[in-house]
Short mmCIF file of C-alpha atoms in Angstrom, two decimals:
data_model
loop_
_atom_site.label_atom_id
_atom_site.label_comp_id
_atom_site.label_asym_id
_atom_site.label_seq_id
_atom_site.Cartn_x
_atom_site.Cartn_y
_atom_site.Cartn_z
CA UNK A 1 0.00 0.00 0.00
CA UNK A 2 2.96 2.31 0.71
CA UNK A 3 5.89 3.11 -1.37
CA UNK A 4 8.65 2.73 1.09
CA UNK A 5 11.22 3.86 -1.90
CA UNK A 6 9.68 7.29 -1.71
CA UNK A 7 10.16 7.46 2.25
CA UNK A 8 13.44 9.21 2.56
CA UNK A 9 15.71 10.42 5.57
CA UNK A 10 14.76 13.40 7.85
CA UNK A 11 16.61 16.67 6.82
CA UNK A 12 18.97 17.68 9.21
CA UNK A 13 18.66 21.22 9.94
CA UNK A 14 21.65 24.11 9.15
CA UNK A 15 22.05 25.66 12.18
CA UNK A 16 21.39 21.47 14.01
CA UNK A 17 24.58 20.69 11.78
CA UNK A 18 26.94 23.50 12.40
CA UNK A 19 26.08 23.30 16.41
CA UNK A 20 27.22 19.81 15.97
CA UNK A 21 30.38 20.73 13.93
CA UNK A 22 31.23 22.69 17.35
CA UNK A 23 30.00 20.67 20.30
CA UNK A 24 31.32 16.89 20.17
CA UNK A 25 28.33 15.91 22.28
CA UNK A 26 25.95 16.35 19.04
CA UNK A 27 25.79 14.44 16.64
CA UNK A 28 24.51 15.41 12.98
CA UNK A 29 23.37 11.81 11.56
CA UNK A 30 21.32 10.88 14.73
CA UNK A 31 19.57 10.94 17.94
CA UNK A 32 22.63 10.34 19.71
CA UNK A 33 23.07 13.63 22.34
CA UNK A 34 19.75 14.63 21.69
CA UNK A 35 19.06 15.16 25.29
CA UNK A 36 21.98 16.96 25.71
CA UNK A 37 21.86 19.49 22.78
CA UNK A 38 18.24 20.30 23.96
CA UNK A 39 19.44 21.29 27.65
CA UNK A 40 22.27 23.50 26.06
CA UNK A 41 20.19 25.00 24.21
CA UNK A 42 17.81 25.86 26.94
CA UNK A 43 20.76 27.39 28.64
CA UNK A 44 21.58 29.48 26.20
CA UNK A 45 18.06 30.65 25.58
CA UNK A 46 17.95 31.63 29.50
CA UNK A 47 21.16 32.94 29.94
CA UNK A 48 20.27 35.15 26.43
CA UNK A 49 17.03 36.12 27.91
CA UNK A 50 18.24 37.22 31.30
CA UNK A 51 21.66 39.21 29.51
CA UNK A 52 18.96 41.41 27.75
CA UNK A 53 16.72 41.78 30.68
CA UNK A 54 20.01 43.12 32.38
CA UNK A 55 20.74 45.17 29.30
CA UNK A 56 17.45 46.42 29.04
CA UNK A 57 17.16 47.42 33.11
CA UNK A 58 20.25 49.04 33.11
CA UNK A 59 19.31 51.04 29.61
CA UNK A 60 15.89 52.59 31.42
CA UNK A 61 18.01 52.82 34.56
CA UNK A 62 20.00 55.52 32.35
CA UNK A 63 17.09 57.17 30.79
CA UNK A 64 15.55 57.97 33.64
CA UNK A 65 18.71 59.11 35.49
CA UNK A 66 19.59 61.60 32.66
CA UNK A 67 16.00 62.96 32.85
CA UNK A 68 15.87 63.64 36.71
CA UNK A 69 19.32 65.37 36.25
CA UNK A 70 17.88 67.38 33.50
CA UNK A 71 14.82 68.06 35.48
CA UNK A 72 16.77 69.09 38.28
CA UNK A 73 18.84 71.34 36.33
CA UNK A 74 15.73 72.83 35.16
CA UNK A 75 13.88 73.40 37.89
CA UNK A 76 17.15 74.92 39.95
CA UNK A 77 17.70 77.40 37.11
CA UNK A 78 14.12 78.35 36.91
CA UNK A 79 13.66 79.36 39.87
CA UNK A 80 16.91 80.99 40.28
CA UNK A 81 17.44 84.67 41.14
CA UNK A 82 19.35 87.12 38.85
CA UNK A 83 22.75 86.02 39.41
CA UNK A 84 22.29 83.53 36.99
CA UNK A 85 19.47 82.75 33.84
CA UNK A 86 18.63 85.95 32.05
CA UNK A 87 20.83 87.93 34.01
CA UNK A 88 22.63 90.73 32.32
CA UNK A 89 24.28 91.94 35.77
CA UNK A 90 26.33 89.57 38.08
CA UNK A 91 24.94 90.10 41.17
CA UNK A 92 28.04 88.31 43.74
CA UNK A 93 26.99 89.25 47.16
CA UNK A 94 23.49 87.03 46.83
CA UNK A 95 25.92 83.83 47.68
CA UNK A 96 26.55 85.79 50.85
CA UNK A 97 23.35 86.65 52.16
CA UNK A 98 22.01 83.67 50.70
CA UNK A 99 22.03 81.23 54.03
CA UNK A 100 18.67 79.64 53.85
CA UNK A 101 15.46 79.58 51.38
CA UNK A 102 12.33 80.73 52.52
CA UNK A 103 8.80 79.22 50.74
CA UNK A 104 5.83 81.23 51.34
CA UNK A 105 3.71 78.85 48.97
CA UNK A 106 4.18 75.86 47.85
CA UNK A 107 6.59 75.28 45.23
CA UNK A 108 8.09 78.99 45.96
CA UNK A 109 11.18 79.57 47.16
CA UNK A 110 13.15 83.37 47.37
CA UNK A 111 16.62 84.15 48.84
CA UNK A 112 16.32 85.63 51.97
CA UNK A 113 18.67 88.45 53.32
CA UNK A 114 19.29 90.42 56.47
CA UNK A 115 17.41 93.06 56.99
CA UNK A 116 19.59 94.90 59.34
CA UNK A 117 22.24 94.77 56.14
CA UNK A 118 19.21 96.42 54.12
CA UNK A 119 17.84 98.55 56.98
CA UNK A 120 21.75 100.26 56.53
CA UNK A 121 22.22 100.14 53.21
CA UNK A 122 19.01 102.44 52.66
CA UNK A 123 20.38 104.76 55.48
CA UNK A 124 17.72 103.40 57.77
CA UNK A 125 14.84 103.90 54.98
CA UNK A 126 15.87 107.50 54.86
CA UNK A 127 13.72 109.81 52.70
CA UNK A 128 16.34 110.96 50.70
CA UNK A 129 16.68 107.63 49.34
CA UNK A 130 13.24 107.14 48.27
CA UNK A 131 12.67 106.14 44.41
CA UNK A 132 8.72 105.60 44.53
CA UNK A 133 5.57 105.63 46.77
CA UNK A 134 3.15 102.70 46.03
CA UNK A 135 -0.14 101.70 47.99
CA UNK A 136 1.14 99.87 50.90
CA UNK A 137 4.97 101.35 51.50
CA UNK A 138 7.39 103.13 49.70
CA UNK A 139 10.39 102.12 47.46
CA UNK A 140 14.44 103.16 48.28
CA UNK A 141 17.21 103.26 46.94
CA UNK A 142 19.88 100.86 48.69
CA UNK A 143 23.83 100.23 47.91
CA UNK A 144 25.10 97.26 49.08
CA UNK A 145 28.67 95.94 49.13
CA UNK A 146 31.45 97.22 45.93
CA UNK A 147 28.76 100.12 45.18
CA UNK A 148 26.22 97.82 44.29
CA UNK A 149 23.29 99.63 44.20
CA UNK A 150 19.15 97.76 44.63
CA UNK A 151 15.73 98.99 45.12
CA UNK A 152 13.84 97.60 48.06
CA UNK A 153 10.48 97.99 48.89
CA UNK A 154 9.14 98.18 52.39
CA UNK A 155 5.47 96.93 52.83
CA UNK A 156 4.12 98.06 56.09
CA UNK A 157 1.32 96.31 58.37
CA UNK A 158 -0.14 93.56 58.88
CA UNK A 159 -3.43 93.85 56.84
CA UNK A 160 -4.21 90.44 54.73
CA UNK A 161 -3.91 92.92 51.24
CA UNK A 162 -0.68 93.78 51.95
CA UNK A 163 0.62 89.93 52.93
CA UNK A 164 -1.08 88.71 50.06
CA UNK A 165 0.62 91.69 47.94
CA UNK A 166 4.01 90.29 49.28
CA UNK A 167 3.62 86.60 49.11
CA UNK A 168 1.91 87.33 45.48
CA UNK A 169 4.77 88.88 44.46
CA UNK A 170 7.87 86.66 45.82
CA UNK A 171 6.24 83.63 44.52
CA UNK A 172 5.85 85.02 41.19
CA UNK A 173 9.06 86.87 40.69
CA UNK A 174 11.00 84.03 42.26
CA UNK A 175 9.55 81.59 39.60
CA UNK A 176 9.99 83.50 36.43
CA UNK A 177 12.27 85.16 34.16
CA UNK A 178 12.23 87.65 31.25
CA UNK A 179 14.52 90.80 29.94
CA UNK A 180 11.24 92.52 30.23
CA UNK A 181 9.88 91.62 33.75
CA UNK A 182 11.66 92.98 36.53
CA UNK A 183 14.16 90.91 38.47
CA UNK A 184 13.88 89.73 41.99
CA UNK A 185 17.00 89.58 43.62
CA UNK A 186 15.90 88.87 47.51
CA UNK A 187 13.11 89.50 50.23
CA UNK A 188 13.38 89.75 54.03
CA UNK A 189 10.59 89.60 56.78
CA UNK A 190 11.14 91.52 60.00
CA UNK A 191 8.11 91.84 62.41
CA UNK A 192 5.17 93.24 60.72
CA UNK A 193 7.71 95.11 58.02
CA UNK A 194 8.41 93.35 54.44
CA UNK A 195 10.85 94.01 52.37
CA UNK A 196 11.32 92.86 48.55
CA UNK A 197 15.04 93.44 46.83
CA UNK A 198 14.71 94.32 42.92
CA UNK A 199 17.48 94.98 40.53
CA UNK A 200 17.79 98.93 40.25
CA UNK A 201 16.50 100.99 37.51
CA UNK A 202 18.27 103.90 36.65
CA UNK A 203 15.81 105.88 35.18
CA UNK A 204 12.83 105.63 36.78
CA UNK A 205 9.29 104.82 35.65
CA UNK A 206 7.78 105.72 32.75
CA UNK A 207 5.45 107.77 34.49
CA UNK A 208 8.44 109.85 35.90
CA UNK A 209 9.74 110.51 32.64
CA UNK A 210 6.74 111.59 30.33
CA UNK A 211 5.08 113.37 33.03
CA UNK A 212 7.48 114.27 35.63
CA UNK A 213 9.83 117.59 35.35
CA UNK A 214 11.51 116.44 32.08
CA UNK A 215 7.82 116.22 30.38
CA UNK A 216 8.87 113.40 27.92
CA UNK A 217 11.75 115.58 26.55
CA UNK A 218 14.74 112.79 27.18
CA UNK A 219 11.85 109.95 25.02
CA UNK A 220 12.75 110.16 21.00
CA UNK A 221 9.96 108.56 18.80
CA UNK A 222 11.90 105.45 18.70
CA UNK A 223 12.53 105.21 21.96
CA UNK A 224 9.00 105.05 22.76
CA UNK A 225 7.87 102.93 20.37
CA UNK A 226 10.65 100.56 22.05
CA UNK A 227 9.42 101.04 25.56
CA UNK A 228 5.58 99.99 24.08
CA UNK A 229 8.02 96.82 21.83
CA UNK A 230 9.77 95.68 25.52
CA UNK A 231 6.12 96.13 27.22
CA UNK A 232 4.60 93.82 24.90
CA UNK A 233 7.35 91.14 24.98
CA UNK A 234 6.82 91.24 28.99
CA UNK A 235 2.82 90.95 28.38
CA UNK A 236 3.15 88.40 25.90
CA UNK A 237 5.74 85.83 28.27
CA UNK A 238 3.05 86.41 31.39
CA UNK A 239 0.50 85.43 28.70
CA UNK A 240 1.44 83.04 26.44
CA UNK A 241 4.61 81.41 28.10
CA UNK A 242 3.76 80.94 31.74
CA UNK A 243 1.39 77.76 33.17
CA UNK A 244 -0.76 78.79 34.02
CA UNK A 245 -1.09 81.92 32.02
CA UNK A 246 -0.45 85.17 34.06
CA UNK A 247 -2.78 88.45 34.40
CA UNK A 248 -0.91 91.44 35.52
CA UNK A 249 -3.63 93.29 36.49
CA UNK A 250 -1.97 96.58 37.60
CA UNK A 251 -0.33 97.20 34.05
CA UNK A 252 0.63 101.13 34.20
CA UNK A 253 3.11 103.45 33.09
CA UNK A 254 4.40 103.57 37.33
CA UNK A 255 5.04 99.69 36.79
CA UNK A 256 7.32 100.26 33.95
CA UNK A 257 10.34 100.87 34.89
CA UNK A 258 13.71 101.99 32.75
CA UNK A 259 17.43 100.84 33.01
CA UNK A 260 20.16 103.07 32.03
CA UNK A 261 19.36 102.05 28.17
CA UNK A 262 15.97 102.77 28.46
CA UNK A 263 15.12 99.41 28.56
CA UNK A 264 11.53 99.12 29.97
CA UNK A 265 10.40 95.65 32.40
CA UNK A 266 6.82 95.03 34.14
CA UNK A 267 7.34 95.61 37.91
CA UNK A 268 4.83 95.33 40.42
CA UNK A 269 3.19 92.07 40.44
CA UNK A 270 1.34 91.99 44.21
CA UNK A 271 -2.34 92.03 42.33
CA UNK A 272 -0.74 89.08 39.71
CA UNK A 273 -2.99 86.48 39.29
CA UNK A 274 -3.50 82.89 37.09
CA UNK A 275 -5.82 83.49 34.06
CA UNK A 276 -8.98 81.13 34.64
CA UNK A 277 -8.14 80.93 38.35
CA UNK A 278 -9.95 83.95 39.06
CA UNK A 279 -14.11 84.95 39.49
CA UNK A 280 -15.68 88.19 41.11
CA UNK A 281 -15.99 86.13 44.59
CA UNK A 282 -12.59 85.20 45.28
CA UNK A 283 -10.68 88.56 43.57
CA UNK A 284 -11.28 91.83 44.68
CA UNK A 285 -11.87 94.23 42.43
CA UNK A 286 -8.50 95.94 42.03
CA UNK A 287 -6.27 98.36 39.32
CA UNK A 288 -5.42 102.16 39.10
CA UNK A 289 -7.93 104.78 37.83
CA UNK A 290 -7.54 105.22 33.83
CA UNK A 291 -6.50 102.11 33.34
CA UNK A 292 -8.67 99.57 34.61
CA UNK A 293 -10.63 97.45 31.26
CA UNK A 294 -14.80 98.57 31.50
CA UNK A 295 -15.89 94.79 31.83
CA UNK A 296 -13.89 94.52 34.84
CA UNK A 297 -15.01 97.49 36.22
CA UNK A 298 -18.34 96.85 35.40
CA UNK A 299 -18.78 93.17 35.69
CA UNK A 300 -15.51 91.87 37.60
CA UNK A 301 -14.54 90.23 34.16
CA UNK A 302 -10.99 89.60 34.40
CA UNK A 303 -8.95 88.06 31.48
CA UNK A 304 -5.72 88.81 29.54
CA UNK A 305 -7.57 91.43 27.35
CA UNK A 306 -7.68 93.34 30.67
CA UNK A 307 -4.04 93.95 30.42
CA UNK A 308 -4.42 94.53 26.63
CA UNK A 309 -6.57 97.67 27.40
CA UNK A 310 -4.38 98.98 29.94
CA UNK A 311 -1.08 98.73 27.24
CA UNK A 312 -3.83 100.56 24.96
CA UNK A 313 -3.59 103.31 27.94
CA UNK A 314 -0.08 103.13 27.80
CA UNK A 315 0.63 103.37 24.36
CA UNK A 316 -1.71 106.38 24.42
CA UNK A 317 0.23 108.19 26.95
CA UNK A 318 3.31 107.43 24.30
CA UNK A 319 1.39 109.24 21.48
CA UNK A 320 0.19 112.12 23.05
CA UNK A 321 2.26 112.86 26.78
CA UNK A 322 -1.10 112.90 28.36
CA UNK A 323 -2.30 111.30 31.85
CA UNK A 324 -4.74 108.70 31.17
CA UNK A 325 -7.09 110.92 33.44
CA UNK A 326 -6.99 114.85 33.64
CA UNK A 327 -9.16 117.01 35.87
CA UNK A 328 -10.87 119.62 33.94
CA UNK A 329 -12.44 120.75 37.44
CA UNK A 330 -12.14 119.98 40.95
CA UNK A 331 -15.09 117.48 40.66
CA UNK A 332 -15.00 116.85 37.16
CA UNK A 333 -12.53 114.58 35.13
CA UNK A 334 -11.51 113.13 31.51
CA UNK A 335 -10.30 110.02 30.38
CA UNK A 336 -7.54 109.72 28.09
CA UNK A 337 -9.75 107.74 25.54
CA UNK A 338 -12.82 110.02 25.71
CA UNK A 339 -10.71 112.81 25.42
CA UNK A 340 -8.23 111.36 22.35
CA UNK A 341 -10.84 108.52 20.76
CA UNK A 342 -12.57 110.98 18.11
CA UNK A 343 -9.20 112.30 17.34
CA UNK A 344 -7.15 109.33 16.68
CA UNK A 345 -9.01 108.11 13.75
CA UNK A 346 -8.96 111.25 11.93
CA UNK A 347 -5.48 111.25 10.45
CA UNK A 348 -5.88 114.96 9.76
CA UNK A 349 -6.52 115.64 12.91
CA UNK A 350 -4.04 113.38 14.54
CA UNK A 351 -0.72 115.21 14.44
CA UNK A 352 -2.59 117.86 15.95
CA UNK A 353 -2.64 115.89 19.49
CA UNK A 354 0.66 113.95 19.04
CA UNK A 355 3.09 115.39 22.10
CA UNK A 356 5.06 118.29 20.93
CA UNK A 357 8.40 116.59 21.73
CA UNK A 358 7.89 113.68 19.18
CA UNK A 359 5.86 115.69 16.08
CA UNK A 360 8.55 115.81 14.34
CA UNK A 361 10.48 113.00 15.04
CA UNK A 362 8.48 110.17 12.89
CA UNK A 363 7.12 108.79 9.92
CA UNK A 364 3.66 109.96 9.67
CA UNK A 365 2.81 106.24 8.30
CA UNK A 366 4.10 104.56 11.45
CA UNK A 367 2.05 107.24 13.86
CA UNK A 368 -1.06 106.05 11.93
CA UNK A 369 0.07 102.50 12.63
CA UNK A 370 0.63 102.81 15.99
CA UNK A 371 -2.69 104.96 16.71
CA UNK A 372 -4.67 102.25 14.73
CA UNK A 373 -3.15 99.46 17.39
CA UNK A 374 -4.14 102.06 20.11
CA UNK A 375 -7.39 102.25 19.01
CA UNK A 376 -8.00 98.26 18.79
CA UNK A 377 -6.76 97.86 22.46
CA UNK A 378 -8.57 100.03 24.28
CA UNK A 379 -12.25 99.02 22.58
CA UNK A 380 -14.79 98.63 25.04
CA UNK A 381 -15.88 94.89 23.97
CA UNK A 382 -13.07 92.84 24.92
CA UNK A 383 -13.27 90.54 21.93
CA UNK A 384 -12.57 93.16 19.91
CA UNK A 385 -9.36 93.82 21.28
CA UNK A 386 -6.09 91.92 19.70
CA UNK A 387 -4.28 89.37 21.86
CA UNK A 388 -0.95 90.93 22.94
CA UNK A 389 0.86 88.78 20.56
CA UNK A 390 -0.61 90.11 17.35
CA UNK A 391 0.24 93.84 19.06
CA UNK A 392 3.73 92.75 19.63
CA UNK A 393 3.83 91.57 15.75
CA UNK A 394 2.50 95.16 14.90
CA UNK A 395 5.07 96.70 16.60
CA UNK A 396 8.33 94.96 15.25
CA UNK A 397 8.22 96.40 11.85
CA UNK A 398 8.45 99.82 13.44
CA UNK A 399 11.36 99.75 15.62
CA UNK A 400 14.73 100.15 14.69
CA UNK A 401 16.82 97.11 14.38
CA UNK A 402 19.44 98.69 16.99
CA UNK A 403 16.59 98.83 19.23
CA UNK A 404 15.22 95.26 18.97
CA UNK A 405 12.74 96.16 16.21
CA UNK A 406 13.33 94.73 12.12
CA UNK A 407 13.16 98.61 10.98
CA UNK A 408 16.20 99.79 9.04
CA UNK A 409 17.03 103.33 9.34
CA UNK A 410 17.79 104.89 6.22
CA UNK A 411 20.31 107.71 6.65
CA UNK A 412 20.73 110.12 4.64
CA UNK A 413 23.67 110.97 2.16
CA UNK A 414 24.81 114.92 2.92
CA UNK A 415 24.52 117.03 -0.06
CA UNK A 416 27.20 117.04 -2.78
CA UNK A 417 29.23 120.03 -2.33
CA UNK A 418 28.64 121.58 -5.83
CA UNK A 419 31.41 124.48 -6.75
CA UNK A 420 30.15 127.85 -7.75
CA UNK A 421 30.75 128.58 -11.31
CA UNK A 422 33.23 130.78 -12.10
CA UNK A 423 32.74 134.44 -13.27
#
C-alpha cells in the first residue's frame, strides 16, 4: 500500500549541523546527544534572555537618570534669582546673604537676606533715598557691598492685602524670568515690616519721565515705540509662556520701569494672578484709575484682554504725553480715551494731538500704525481687542533694528558740495 522507496531520511537542519560541527556531544546523523543538545540550548536561551533583561534594566536605569538630572537642572535654574538665567548683571553678594530659602507657597522659594544689612544700606529707609511711593509702603534706593546699588520695597502692616501683595509677588518673581519683567534679587521679613530686593532701575518709571519735570523731553519717537516693543514682549511671556497663564492686572506706566538704556520691564506684580483661576468672589476688584478694562469694572470680568486695554492706555500716553485721566475741574474729570478717541481716527486731525516733543520725530505712516493698534486695544468689547501677541507683531516692523525692532534706518547721504561757477 505504501511506497517505502519514496520514504526518505529526515533533513537535518543548518544551524542542528553546524552546532554539531562545534559541540562533540551532538551528533549530525542521529539521535545520539539529543538530550543533551536540547538542555544547552535551553541554557543558552535563558542565559540570552536574562543578559537582555540586564541590558534592558540598566538602559531605562539611564534614561531615567539623565531625565531627573535634566529636570533638576531645570527646575534649579528656573527658579533661580538674577545672578544667573537671564541675568545681564552679576549680582556676587546674593551667595553671601544667601544662608537659607524661605517658601511662602508651595513650590516657591526666594533668597532671603538680612534686613539689618538692608535697613543700613538704605540709610535706615531715609527719605532721601526714596525712588517711589506705592499703595502699601514706599520704594528706596539701597547700595550694598562694591557700590552695588538695589531697590527695596518696604510693605508696612499687617493687613491680609498687603501679605497677600508680598507673598503674590515673591512667589511670582522668584519663579519666572524675562529681559522685560523685573528681576527679583531677595526678600526679608522683620516683624510686621516686608521688604522685597529688585534689581535697580536707573531711570525711573515711565510715568516719571513723560510726566514728571523732564515732560517726555529725554523719550525720541523710537525710543517710545521701544518702551511699548519691551512692554509687549513682557505681556506676551506672562501670557502666552507661563502655566498657568499670568494676568498682571496693575499694568501702568508707574510699573514700567527703565534701566540706564531705556530698557523698559513690568514691575509690580502683588495684584498678579493665574488666568482662569480667578471669578468676582474670590478677587477683589482691584487696578489704578484710567487704566482699569470697563468689563472689569463693570462686571468683575478679568482676562488677559484686561491687560491689553491697559497697554492701549499706555501706548496712548506714548502718542500724546497725556495722563490717562486729567481734571478739567475739581469734581470733574476726563479720560484719556474720551478725550483722544474721536481724534485718533482722523489722520488729519491726529498730528494735531501727538506730544510736541515727538511731532517731528516720525514717519507719519508709522504714527497712523501705531494709533490704529491704540485704538484696537482700548475698545470697550473685549473681543474686539487683539491678543498681545498680534500687538507685539504690529510693533516689530516699526522699531529700529538697533533697538530690537526689524526697521532699518535709512540715513541720509549729505549734499554734494557743488562748486560755484566761475565768473
Amino acid at each position: 500500500m505504501y511506497n517505502l522507496s519514496s520514504i526518505t531520511a529526515p533533513q537535518i537542519s543548518p544551524v542542528y549541523s553546524s552546532m554539531a560541527a562545534f559541540s562533540p556531544g551532538i551528533e549530525a546523523g542521529g539521535k545520539h546527544g539529543m538530550g543533551s543538545n536540547k538542555k544547552l540550548l535551553v541554557a543558552l536561551i535563558a542565559a540570552s534572555t536574562a543578559m537582555g533583561a540586564i541590558i534592558l534594566f540598566l538602559l531605562c536605569f539611564w534614561v531615567y537618570h539623565r531625565k531627573h538630572i535634566n529636570k533638576s537642572k531645570e527646575k534649579r535654574s528656573h527658579s533661580s534669582d538674577v545672578a544667573k538665567g537671564l541675568a545681564l548683571v552679576p549680582f556676587p553678594f546674593l551667595g553671601k546673604y544667601n544662608t537659607f530659602k524661605t517658601s511662602y507657597r508651595k513650590g516657591s522659594a526666594a533668597t532671603t537676606m538680612d534686613y539689618n544689612v538692608l535697613e543700613s544700606a538704605t540709610n535706615n529707609f531715609s527719605e532721601s533715598e526714596i525712588l517711589g511711593m506705592g499703595g502699601f509702603g514706599c520704594v528706596y534706593k539701597a547700595k550694598l557691598e562694591e557700590n552695588l546699588c538695589v531697590a527695596v520695597k518696604r510693605l508696612e502692616g499687617r493687613t491680609s492685602d498687603a501679605i497677600k501683595e508680598f507673598e503674590t509677588e515673591v512667589e511670582l518673581l522668584s519663579n519666572i524670568q524675562h529681559p522685560n519683567i523685573i528681576s527679583l534679587l531677595g526678600c526679608s521679613v522683620h516683624a510686621e515690616t516686608r521688604l522685597i530686593v529688585y534689581e535697580l532701575m536707573q531711570n525711573g518709571s515711565l510715568e516719571t519721565q513723560l510726566h514728571g519735570p523732564s515732560r517726555g523731553s529725554a523719550l525720541t519717537w523710537n525710543l517710545r515705540m521701544k518702551i511699548a516693543l519691551d512692554v509687549a514682549r513682557g505681556l506676551e511671556y506672562l501670557h502666552d509662556y507661563c502655566h498657568p497663564p499670568i494676568i498682571h492686572r496693575d499694568l501702568k506706566s508707574s510699573n514700567i520701569l527703565l534701566d540706564s538704556n531705556f530698557n523698559a520691564k513690568l514691575s509690580d506684580f502683588g495684584l498678579a494672578v493665574p488666568d482662569g483661576a480667578q471669578n468676582r468672589n474670590n478677587v477683589k476688584l482691584s487696578g489704578t484709575l484710567g487704566y482699569v478694562a470697563p468689563e472689569y469694572l463693570l462686571d468683575g470680568k478679568l482676562t488677559d484682554k484686561s491687560d491689553v486695554y491697559a497697554f492701549g492706555i499706555v501706548l496712548l500716553e506714548l502718542l500724546l504725553g497725556r495722563k490717562p485721566v486729567e481734571k478739567l475741574s475739581p469734581s470733574q474729570c476726563q479720560s484719556i480715551v474720551t478725550w483722544a478717541m474721536p481724534q485718533l481716527t482722523d489722520r488729519s486731525r491726529l498730528p494735531n494731538i501727538v506730544d510736541p516733543v515727538i511731532i517731528n520725530t516720525m514717519d507719519l505712516k508709522h504714527l497712523y500704525q501705531v494709533a490704529a493698534v491704540a485704538v484696537l486695544c482700548v475698545q470697550p468689547e473685549p473681543s474686539y481687542r487683539p491678543l498681545i501677541t498680534d500687538v507685539l507683531h504690529s510693533l516689530i516692523p516699526l522699531v529700529p533694528m538697533e533697538l530690537g525692532g526689524t526697521l532699518r534706518l535709512v540715513k541720509l547721504a549729505p549734499p554734494a558740495f557743488i562748486p560755484k561757477p566761475s565768473n
